[in-house]
PDB file of C-alpha atoms in Angstrom:
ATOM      1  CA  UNK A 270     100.177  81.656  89.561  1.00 69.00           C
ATOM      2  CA  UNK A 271     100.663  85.186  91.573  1.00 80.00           C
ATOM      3  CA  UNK A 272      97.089  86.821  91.361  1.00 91.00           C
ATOM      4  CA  UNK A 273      99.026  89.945  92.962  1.00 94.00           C
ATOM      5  CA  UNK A 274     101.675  91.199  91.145  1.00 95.00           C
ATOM      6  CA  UNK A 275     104.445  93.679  92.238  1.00 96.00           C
ATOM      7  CA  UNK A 276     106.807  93.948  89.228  1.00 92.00           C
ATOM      8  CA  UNK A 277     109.298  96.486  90.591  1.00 94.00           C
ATOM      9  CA  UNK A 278     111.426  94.559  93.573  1.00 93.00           C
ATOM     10  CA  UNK A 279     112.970  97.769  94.127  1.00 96.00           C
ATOM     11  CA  UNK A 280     112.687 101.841  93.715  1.00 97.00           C
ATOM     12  CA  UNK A 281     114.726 104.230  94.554  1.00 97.00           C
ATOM     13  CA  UNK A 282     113.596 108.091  94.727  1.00 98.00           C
ATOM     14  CA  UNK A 283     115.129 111.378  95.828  1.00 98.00           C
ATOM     15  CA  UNK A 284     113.670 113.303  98.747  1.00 97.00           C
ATOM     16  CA  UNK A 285     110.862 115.592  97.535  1.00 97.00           C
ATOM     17  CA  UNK A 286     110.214 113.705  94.463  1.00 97.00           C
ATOM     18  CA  UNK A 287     106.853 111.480  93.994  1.00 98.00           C
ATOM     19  CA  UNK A 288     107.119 107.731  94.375  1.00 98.00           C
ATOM     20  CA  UNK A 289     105.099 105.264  92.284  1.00 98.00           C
ATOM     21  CA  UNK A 290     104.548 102.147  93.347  1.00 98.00           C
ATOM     22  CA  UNK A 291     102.986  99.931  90.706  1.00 98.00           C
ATOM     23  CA  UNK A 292     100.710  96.633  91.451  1.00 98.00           C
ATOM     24  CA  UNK A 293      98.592  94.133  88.805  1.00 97.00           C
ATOM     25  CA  UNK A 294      96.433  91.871  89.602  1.00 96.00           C
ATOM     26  CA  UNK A 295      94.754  89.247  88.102  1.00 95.00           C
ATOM     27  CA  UNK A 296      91.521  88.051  89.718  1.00 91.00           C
ATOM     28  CA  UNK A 297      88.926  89.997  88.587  1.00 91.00           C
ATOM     29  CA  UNK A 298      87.070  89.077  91.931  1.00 89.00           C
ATOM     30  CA  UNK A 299      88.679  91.774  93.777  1.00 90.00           C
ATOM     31  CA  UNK A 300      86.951  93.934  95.017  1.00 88.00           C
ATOM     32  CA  UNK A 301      89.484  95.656  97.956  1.00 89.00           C
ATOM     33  CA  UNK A 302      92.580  96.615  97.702  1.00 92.00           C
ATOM     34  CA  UNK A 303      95.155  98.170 100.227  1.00 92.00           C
ATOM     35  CA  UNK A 304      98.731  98.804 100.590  1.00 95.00           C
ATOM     36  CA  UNK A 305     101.112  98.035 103.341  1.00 94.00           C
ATOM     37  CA  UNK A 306     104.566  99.671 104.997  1.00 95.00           C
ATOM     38  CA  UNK A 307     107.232  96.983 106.352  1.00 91.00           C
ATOM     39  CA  UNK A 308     110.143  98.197 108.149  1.00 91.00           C
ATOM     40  CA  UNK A 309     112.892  96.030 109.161  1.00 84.00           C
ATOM     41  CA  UNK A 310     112.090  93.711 111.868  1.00 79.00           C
ATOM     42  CA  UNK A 311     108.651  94.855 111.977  1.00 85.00           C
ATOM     43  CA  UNK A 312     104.781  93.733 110.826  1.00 86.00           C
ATOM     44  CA  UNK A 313     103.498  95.213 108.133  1.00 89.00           C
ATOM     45  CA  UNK A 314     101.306  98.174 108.975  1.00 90.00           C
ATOM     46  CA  UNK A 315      98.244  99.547 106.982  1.00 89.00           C
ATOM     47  CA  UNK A 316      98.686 102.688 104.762  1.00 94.00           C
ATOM     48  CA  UNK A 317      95.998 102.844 102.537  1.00 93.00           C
ATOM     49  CA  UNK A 318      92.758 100.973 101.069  1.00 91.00           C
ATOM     50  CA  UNK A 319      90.759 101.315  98.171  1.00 93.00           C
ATOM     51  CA  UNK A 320      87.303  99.499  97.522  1.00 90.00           C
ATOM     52  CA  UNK A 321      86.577  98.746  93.371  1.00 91.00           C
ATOM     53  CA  UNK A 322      84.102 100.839  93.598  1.00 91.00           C
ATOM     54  CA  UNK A 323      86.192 104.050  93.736  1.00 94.00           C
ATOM     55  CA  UNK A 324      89.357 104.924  91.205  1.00 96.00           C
ATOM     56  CA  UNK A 325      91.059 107.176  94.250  1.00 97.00           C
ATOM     57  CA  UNK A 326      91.604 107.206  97.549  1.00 96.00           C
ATOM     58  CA  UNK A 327      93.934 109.724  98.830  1.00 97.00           C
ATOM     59  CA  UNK A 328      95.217 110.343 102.732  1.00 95.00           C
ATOM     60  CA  UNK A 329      97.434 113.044 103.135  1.00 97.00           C
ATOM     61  CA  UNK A 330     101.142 112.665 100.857  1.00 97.00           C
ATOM     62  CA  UNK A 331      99.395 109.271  99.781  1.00 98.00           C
ATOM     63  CA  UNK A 332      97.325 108.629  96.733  1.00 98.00           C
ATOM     64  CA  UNK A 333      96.004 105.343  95.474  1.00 98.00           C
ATOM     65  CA  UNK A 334      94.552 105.204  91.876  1.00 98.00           C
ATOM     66  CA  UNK A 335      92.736 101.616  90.788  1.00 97.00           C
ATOM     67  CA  UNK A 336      92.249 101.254  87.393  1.00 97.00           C
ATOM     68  CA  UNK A 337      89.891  98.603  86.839  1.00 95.00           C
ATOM     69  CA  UNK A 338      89.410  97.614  83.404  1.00 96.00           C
ATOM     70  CA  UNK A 339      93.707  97.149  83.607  1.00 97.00           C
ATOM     71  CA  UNK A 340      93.962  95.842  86.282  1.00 97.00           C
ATOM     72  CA  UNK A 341      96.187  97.996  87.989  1.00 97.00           C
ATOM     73  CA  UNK A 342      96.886 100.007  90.836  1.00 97.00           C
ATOM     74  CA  UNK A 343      99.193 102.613  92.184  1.00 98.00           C
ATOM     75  CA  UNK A 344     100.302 104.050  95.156  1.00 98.00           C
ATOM     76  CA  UNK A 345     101.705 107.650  95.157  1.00 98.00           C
ATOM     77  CA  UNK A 346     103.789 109.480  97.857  1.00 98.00           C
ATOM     78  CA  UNK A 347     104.729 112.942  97.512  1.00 97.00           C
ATOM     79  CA  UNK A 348     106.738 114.234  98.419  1.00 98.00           C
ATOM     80  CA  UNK A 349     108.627 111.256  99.540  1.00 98.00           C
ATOM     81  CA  UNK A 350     110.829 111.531 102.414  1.00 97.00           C
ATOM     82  CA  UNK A 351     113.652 109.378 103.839  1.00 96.00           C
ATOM     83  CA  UNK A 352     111.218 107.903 106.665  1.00 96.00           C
ATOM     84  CA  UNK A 353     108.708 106.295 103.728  1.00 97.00           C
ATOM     85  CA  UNK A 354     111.970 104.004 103.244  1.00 97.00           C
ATOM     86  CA  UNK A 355     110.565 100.348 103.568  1.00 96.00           C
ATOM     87  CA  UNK A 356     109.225  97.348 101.875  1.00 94.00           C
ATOM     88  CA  UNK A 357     105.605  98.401 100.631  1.00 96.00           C
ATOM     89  CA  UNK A 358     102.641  95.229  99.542  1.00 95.00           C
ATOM     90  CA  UNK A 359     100.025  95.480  97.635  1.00 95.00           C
ATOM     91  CA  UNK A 360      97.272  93.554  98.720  1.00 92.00           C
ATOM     92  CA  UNK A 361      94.002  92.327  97.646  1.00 91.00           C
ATOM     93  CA  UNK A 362      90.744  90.513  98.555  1.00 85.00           C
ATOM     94  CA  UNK A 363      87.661  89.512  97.168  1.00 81.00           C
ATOM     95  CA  UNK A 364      84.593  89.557  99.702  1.00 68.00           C
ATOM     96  CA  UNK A 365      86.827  91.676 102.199  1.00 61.00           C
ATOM     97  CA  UNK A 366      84.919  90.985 105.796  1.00 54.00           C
ATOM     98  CA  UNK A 367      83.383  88.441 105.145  1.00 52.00           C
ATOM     99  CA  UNK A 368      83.609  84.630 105.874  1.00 44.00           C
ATOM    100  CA  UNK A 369      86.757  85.302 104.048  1.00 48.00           C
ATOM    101  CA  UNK A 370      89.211  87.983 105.264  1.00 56.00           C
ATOM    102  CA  UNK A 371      92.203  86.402 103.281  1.00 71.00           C
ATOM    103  CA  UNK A 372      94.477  89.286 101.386  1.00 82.00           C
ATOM    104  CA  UNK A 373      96.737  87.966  98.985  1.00 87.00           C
ATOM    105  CA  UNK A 374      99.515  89.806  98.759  1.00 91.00           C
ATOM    106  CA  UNK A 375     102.221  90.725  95.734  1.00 93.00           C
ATOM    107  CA  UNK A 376     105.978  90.050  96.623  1.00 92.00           C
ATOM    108  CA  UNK A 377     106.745  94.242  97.963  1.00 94.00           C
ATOM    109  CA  UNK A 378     108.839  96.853  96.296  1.00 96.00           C
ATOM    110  CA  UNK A 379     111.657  98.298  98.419  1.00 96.00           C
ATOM    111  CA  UNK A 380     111.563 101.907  98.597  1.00 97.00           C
ATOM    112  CA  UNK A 381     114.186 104.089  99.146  1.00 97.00           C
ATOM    113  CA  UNK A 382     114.273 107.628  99.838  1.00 97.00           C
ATOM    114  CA  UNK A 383     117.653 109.354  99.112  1.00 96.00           C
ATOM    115  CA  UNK A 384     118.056 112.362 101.010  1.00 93.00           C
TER     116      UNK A 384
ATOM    117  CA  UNK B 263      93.438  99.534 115.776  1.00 74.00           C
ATOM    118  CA  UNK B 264      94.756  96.219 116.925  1.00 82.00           C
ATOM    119  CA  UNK B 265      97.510  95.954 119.400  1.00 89.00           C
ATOM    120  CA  UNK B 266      99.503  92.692 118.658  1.00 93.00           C
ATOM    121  CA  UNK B 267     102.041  90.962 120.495  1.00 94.00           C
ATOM    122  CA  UNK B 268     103.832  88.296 118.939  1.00 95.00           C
ATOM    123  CA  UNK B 269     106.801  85.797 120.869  1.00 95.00           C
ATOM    124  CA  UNK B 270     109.630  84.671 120.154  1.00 95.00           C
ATOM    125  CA  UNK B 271     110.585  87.622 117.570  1.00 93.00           C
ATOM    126  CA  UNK B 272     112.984  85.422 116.302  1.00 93.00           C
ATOM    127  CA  UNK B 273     114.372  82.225 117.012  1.00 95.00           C
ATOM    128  CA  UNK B 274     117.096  79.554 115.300  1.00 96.00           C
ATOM    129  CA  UNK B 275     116.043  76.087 115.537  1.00 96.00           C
ATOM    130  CA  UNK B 276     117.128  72.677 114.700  1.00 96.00           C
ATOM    131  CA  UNK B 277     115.502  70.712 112.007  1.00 96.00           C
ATOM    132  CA  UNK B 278     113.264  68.223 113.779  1.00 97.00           C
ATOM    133  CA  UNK B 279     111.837  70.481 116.652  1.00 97.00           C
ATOM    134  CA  UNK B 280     109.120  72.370 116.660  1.00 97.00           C
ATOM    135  CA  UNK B 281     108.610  75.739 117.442  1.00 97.00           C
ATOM    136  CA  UNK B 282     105.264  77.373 119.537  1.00 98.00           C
ATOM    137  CA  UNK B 283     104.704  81.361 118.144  1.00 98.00           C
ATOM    138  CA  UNK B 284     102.155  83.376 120.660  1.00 98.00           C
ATOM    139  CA  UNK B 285      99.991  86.025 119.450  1.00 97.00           C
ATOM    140  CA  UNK B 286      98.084  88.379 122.106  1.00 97.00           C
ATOM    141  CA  UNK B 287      95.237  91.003 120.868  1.00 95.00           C
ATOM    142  CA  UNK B 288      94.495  93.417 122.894  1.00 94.00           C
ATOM    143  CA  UNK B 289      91.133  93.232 122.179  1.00 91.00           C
ATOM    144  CA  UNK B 290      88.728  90.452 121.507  1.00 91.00           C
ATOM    145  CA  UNK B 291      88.543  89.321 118.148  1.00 88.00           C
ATOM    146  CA  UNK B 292      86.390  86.873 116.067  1.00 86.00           C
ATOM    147  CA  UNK B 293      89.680  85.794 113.807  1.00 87.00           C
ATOM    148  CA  UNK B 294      92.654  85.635 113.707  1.00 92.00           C
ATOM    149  CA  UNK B 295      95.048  84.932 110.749  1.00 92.00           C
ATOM    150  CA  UNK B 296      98.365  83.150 110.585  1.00 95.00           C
ATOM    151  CA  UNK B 297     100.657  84.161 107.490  1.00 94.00           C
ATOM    152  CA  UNK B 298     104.353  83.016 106.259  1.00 94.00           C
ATOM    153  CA  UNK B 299     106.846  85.156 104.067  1.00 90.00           C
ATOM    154  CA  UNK B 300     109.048  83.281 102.613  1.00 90.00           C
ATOM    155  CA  UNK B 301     112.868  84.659 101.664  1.00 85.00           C
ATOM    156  CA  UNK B 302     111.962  86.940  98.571  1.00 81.00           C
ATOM    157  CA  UNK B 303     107.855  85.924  98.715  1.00 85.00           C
ATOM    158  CA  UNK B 304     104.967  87.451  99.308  1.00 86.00           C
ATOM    159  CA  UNK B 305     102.651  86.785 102.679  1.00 89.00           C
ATOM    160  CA  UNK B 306     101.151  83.942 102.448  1.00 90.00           C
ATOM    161  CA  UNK B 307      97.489  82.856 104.715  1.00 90.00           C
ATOM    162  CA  UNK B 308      98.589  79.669 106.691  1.00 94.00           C
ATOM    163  CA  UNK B 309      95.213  79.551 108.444  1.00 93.00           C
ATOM    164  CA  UNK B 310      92.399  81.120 109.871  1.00 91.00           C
ATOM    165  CA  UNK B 311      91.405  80.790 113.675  1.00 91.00           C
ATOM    166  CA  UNK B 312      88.489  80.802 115.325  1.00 86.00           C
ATOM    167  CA  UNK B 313      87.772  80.698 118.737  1.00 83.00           C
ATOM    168  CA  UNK B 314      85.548  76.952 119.961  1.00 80.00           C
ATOM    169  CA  UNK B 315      86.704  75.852 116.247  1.00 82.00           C
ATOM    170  CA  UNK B 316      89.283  74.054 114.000  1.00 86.00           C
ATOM    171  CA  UNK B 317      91.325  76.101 112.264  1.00 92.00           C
ATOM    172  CA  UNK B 318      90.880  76.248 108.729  1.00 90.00           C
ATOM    173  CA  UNK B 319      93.896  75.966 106.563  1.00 94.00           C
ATOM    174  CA  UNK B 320      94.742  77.134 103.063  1.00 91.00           C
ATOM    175  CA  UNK B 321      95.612  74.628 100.594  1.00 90.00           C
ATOM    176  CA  UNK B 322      99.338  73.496 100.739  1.00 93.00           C
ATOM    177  CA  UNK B 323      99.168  73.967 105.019  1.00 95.00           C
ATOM    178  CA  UNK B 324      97.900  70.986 107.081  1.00 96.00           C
ATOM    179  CA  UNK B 325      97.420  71.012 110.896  1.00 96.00           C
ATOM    180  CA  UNK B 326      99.883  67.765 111.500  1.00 97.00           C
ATOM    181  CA  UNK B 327     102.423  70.344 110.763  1.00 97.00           C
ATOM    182  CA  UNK B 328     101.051  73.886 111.802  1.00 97.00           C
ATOM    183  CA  UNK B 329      99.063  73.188 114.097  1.00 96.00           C
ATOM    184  CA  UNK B 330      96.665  76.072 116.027  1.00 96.00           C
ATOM    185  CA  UNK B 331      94.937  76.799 119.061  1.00 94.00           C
ATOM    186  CA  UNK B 332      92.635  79.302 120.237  1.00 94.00           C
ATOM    187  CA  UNK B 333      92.040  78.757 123.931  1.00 92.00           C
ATOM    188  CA  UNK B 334      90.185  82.825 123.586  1.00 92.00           C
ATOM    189  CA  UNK B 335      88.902  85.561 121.444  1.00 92.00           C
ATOM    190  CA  UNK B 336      92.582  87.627 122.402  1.00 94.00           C
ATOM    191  CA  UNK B 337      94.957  84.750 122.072  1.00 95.00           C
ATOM    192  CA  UNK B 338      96.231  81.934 119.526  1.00 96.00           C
ATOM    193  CA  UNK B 339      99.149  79.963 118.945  1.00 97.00           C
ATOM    194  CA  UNK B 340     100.739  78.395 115.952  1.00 97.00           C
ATOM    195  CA  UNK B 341     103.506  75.226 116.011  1.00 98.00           C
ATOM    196  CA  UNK B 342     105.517  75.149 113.306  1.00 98.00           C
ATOM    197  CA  UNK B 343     106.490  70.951 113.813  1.00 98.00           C
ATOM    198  CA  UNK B 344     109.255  68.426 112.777  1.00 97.00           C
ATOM    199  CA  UNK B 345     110.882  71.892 111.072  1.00 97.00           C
ATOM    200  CA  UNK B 346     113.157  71.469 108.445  1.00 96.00           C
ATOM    201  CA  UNK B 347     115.561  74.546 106.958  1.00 95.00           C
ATOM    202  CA  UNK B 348     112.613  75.217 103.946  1.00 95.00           C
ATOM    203  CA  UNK B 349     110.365  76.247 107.154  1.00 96.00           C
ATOM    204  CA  UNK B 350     112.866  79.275 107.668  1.00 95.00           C
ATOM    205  CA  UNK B 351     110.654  82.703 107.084  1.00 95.00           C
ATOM    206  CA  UNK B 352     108.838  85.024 108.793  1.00 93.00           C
ATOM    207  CA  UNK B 353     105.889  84.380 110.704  1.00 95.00           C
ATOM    208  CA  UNK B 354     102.838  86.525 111.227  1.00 94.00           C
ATOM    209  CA  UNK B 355      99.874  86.805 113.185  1.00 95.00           C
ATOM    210  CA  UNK B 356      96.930  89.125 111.893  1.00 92.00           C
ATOM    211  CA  UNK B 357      93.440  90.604 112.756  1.00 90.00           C
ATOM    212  CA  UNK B 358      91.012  92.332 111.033  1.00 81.00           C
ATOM    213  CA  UNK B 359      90.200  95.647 112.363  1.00 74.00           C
ATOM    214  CA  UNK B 360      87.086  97.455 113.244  1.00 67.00           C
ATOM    215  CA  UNK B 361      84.611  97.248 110.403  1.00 64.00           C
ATOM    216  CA  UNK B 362      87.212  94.606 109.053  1.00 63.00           C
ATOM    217  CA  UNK B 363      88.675  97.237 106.520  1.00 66.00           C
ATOM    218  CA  UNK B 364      91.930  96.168 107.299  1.00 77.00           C
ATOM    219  CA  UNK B 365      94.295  93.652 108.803  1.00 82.00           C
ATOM    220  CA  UNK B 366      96.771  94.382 111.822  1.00 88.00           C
ATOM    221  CA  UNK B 367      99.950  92.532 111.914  1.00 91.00           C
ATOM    222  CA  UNK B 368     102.176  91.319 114.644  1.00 91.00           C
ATOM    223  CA  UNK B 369     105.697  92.361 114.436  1.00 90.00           C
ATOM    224  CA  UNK B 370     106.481  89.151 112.963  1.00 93.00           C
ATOM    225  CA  UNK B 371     108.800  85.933 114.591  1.00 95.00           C
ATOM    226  CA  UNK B 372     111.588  85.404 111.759  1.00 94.00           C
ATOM    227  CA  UNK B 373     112.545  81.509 112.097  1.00 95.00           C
ATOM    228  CA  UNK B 374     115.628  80.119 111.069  1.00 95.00           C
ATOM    229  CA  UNK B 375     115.801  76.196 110.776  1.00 96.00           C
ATOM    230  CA  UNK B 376     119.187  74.684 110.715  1.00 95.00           C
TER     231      UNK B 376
END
Protein backbone atom coordinates (compact mmCIF):
# COMPACT_ATOMS: atom_id res chain seq x y z
CA UNK A 1 0.00 0.00 0.00
CA UNK A 2 1.69 3.49 -1.32
CA UNK A 3 1.57 5.78 1.88
CA UNK A 4 2.79 8.56 -0.75
CA UNK A 5 0.72 9.14 -3.44
CA UNK A 6 1.43 11.08 -6.72
CA UNK A 7 -1.73 10.67 -8.85
CA UNK A 8 -0.73 12.75 -11.88
CA UNK A 9 2.26 10.64 -13.82
CA UNK A 10 2.46 13.50 -15.99
CA UNK A 11 1.74 17.51 -16.47
CA UNK A 12 2.25 19.50 -19.00
CA UNK A 13 2.19 23.51 -18.66
CA UNK A 14 2.92 26.49 -20.88
CA UNK A 15 5.76 28.86 -20.05
CA UNK A 16 4.55 31.58 -17.65
CA UNK A 17 1.68 29.66 -16.42
CA UNK A 18 1.60 28.12 -12.66
CA UNK A 19 2.27 24.43 -12.22
CA UNK A 20 0.51 22.28 -9.61
CA UNK A 21 1.85 19.41 -8.55
CA UNK A 22 -0.50 17.38 -6.39
CA UNK A 23 0.65 14.66 -3.58
CA UNK A 24 -1.65 12.46 -0.82
CA UNK A 25 -0.54 10.74 1.67
CA UNK A 26 -1.72 8.41 3.94
CA UNK A 27 0.18 7.99 7.21
CA UNK A 28 -0.94 10.33 9.46
CA UNK A 29 2.58 10.03 11.19
CA UNK A 30 4.10 12.46 8.95
CA UNK A 31 5.27 15.00 10.13
CA UNK A 32 7.90 16.38 7.09
CA UNK A 33 7.37 16.68 3.90
CA UNK A 34 9.60 17.85 0.88
CA UNK A 35 9.69 17.78 -2.76
CA UNK A 36 12.34 16.74 -5.16
CA UNK A 37 13.64 17.76 -8.98
CA UNK A 38 15.04 14.69 -11.17
CA UNK A 39 16.55 15.42 -14.39
CA UNK A 40 17.56 12.82 -16.73
CA UNK A 41 20.49 10.89 -15.71
CA UNK A 42 20.72 12.70 -12.57
CA UNK A 43 19.90 12.30 -8.48
CA UNK A 44 17.18 13.82 -7.31
CA UNK A 45 17.92 17.21 -5.80
CA UNK A 46 16.02 19.03 -2.92
CA UNK A 47 13.53 21.87 -3.80
CA UNK A 48 11.47 22.41 -1.03
CA UNK A 49 10.36 21.13 2.62
CA UNK A 50 7.58 21.67 4.73
CA UNK A 51 7.29 20.54 8.51
CA UNK A 52 3.27 19.67 9.69
CA UNK A 53 3.48 22.23 11.68
CA UNK A 54 3.23 24.96 9.01
CA UNK A 55 0.45 25.02 5.93
CA UNK A 56 3.19 27.08 3.60
CA UNK A 57 6.43 27.22 2.81
CA UNK A 58 7.36 29.30 -0.06
CA UNK A 59 11.11 29.91 -1.73
CA UNK A 60 11.16 32.13 -4.46
CA UNK A 61 8.69 30.87 -7.84
CA UNK A 62 8.00 27.83 -5.39
CA UNK A 63 5.15 27.41 -3.00
CA UNK A 64 4.24 24.38 -0.98
CA UNK A 65 0.77 24.30 0.75
CA UNK A 66 0.08 21.08 3.30
CA UNK A 67 -3.23 20.60 4.11
CA UNK A 68 -3.43 18.44 6.98
CA UNK A 69 -6.73 17.34 7.90
CA UNK A 70 -6.76 16.04 3.77
CA UNK A 71 -4.01 14.89 3.57
CA UNK A 72 -2.62 16.67 0.85
CA UNK A 73 0.00 18.68 -0.44
CA UNK A 74 0.99 20.86 -3.31
CA UNK A 75 3.76 22.24 -4.90
CA UNK A 76 3.39 25.48 -6.97
CA UNK A 77 5.80 27.03 -9.58
CA UNK A 78 5.12 30.21 -11.14
CA UNK A 79 5.79 31.13 -13.43
CA UNK A 80 7.03 27.91 -14.78
CA UNK A 81 9.73 27.94 -17.21
CA UNK A 82 11.14 25.36 -19.66
CA UNK A 83 14.23 24.59 -17.21
CA UNK A 84 11.59 23.33 -14.22
CA UNK A 85 11.09 20.40 -16.93
CA UNK A 86 11.79 17.13 -14.87
CA UNK A 87 10.43 14.35 -12.84
CA UNK A 88 9.33 16.02 -9.41
CA UNK A 89 8.69 13.44 -5.81
CA UNK A 90 6.93 14.08 -3.16
CA UNK A 91 8.34 12.82 -0.17
CA UNK A 92 7.57 12.20 3.34
CA UNK A 93 8.82 11.14 6.81
CA UNK A 94 7.72 10.68 10.13
CA UNK A 95 10.43 11.50 12.93
CA UNK A 96 12.60 13.30 10.14
CA UNK A 97 16.35 13.24 11.86
CA UNK A 98 16.01 11.01 13.91
CA UNK A 99 17.02 7.29 14.37
CA UNK A 100 14.96 7.20 11.30
CA UNK A 101 15.80 9.41 8.29
CA UNK A 102 13.77 7.14 5.82
CA UNK A 103 11.51 9.38 3.18
CA UNK A 104 9.08 7.48 1.41
CA UNK A 105 8.54 8.71 -1.64
CA UNK A 106 5.29 8.87 -4.23
CA UNK A 107 5.99 7.52 -7.85
CA UNK A 108 6.94 11.55 -9.51
CA UNK A 109 4.94 13.58 -11.94
CA UNK A 110 6.76 14.57 -15.14
CA UNK A 111 6.66 18.13 -15.76
CA UNK A 112 6.87 19.77 -18.79
CA UNK A 113 7.27 23.26 -19.62
CA UNK A 114 6.20 24.23 -23.20
CA UNK A 115 7.82 27.21 -24.33
CA UNK B 1 25.07 20.56 1.10
CA UNK B 2 26.39 17.13 0.37
CA UNK B 3 28.71 16.49 -2.46
CA UNK B 4 28.10 12.85 -3.72
CA UNK B 5 29.91 10.78 -6.01
CA UNK B 6 28.47 7.71 -7.12
CA UNK B 7 30.40 4.80 -9.69
CA UNK B 8 29.61 3.09 -12.18
CA UNK B 9 26.74 5.61 -13.49
CA UNK B 10 25.50 2.90 -15.31
CA UNK B 11 26.38 -0.46 -16.10
CA UNK B 12 24.72 -3.72 -18.12
CA UNK B 13 25.30 -6.89 -16.43
CA UNK B 14 24.67 -10.49 -16.76
CA UNK B 15 22.25 -12.27 -14.59
CA UNK B 16 24.36 -14.14 -12.05
CA UNK B 17 27.12 -11.46 -11.31
CA UNK B 18 27.15 -9.07 -9.02
CA UNK B 19 27.69 -5.62 -9.24
CA UNK B 20 29.85 -3.22 -6.45
CA UNK B 21 28.18 0.70 -6.57
CA UNK B 22 30.68 3.35 -4.66
CA UNK B 23 29.40 6.29 -2.96
CA UNK B 24 31.97 9.15 -1.76
CA UNK B 25 30.70 12.20 0.61
CA UNK B 26 32.57 14.84 0.71
CA UNK B 27 32.08 15.28 4.09
CA UNK B 28 31.79 13.00 7.03
CA UNK B 29 28.55 11.71 7.69
CA UNK B 30 26.81 9.61 10.43
CA UNK B 31 24.44 7.75 7.60
CA UNK B 32 24.17 6.99 4.73
CA UNK B 33 21.14 5.63 2.75
CA UNK B 34 20.91 3.21 -0.13
CA UNK B 35 17.61 3.54 -2.33
CA UNK B 36 16.24 1.60 -5.63
CA UNK B 37 13.74 3.05 -8.32
CA UNK B 38 12.30 0.68 -9.99
CA UNK B 39 11.01 1.21 -13.92
CA UNK B 40 7.81 3.41 -13.24
CA UNK B 41 8.29 3.25 -9.04
CA UNK B 42 8.93 5.36 -6.56
CA UNK B 43 12.49 5.39 -4.42
CA UNK B 44 12.58 2.89 -2.39
CA UNK B 45 15.15 2.71 1.23
CA UNK B 46 17.30 -0.49 0.62
CA UNK B 47 19.26 0.18 3.81
CA UNK B 48 20.73 2.37 6.15
CA UNK B 49 24.61 2.50 6.89
CA UNK B 50 26.43 3.20 9.62
CA UNK B 51 29.87 3.47 10.08
CA UNK B 52 31.53 0.33 12.88
CA UNK B 53 27.85 -1.22 12.25
CA UNK B 54 25.60 -3.64 10.25
CA UNK B 55 23.58 -2.16 7.99
CA UNK B 56 20.08 -2.16 8.67
CA UNK B 57 17.76 -3.18 5.94
CA UNK B 58 14.13 -2.44 5.16
CA UNK B 59 11.82 -5.23 4.98
CA UNK B 60 11.83 -7.07 1.55
CA UNK B 61 16.06 -6.29 1.29
CA UNK B 62 18.43 -8.82 2.95
CA UNK B 63 22.25 -8.44 3.12
CA UNK B 64 22.96 -12.07 1.30
CA UNK B 65 21.86 -10.10 -1.63
CA UNK B 66 22.69 -6.30 -1.05
CA UNK B 67 25.16 -6.43 0.85
CA UNK B 68 27.00 -3.01 2.49
CA UNK B 69 30.06 -1.75 3.80
CA UNK B 70 31.18 1.24 5.48
CA UNK B 71 34.93 1.07 5.88
CA UNK B 72 34.38 5.39 6.93
CA UNK B 73 32.11 8.18 7.82
CA UNK B 74 32.67 9.53 3.74
CA UNK B 75 32.42 6.22 2.01
CA UNK B 76 30.03 3.04 1.50
CA UNK B 77 29.43 0.50 -0.92
CA UNK B 78 26.48 -1.55 -1.94
CA UNK B 79 26.62 -5.20 -4.04
CA UNK B 80 23.81 -5.85 -5.78
CA UNK B 81 24.59 -10.12 -5.96
CA UNK B 82 23.59 -13.21 -8.09
CA UNK B 83 21.52 -10.26 -10.22
CA UNK B 84 18.80 -11.30 -12.17
CA UNK B 85 16.92 -8.87 -15.00
CA UNK B 86 14.05 -7.82 -12.02
CA UNK B 87 17.30 -6.15 -10.26
CA UNK B 88 17.41 -3.66 -13.34
CA UNK B 89 16.70 0.10 -11.80
CA UNK B 90 18.32 2.84 -10.60
CA UNK B 91 20.46 2.92 -7.74
CA UNK B 92 21.00 5.66 -5.21
CA UNK B 93 23.11 6.66 -2.52
CA UNK B 94 21.82 9.43 0.01
CA UNK B 95 22.78 11.63 3.07
CA UNK B 96 21.08 13.69 5.24
CA UNK B 97 22.18 17.18 5.29
CA UNK B 98 23.11 19.63 7.91
CA UNK B 99 20.45 19.73 10.59
CA UNK B 100 19.16 16.54 8.67
CA UNK B 101 16.34 18.65 6.92
CA UNK B 102 17.00 17.01 3.88
CA UNK B 103 18.55 14.18 1.94
CA UNK B 104 21.34 14.60 -0.85
CA UNK B 105 21.38 12.16 -3.61
CA UNK B 106 24.06 10.71 -5.76
CA UNK B 107 23.55 11.01 -9.39
CA UNK B 108 22.29 7.62 -9.42
CA UNK B 109 24.02 4.12 -11.19
CA UNK B 110 21.07 2.86 -13.59
CA UNK B 111 21.66 -1.12 -13.80
CA UNK B 112 20.56 -3.16 -16.46
CA UNK B 113 20.57 -7.05 -15.85
CA UNK B 114 20.42 -9.21 -18.86
Amino acid sequence: DQQVKQNSPSLSVQEGRISILNCDYTNSMFDYFLWYKKYPAEGPTFLISISSIKDKNEDGRFTVFLNKSAKHLSLHIVPSQPGDSAVYFCAASADYGGSQGNLIFGKGTKLSVKP
Amino acid sequence: SAVISQKPSRDICQRGTSLTIQCQVDSQVTMMFWYRQQPGQSLTLIATANQGSEATYESGFVIDKFPISRPNLTFSTLTVSNMSPEDSSIYLCSVLGQGNTEAFFGQGTRLTVV
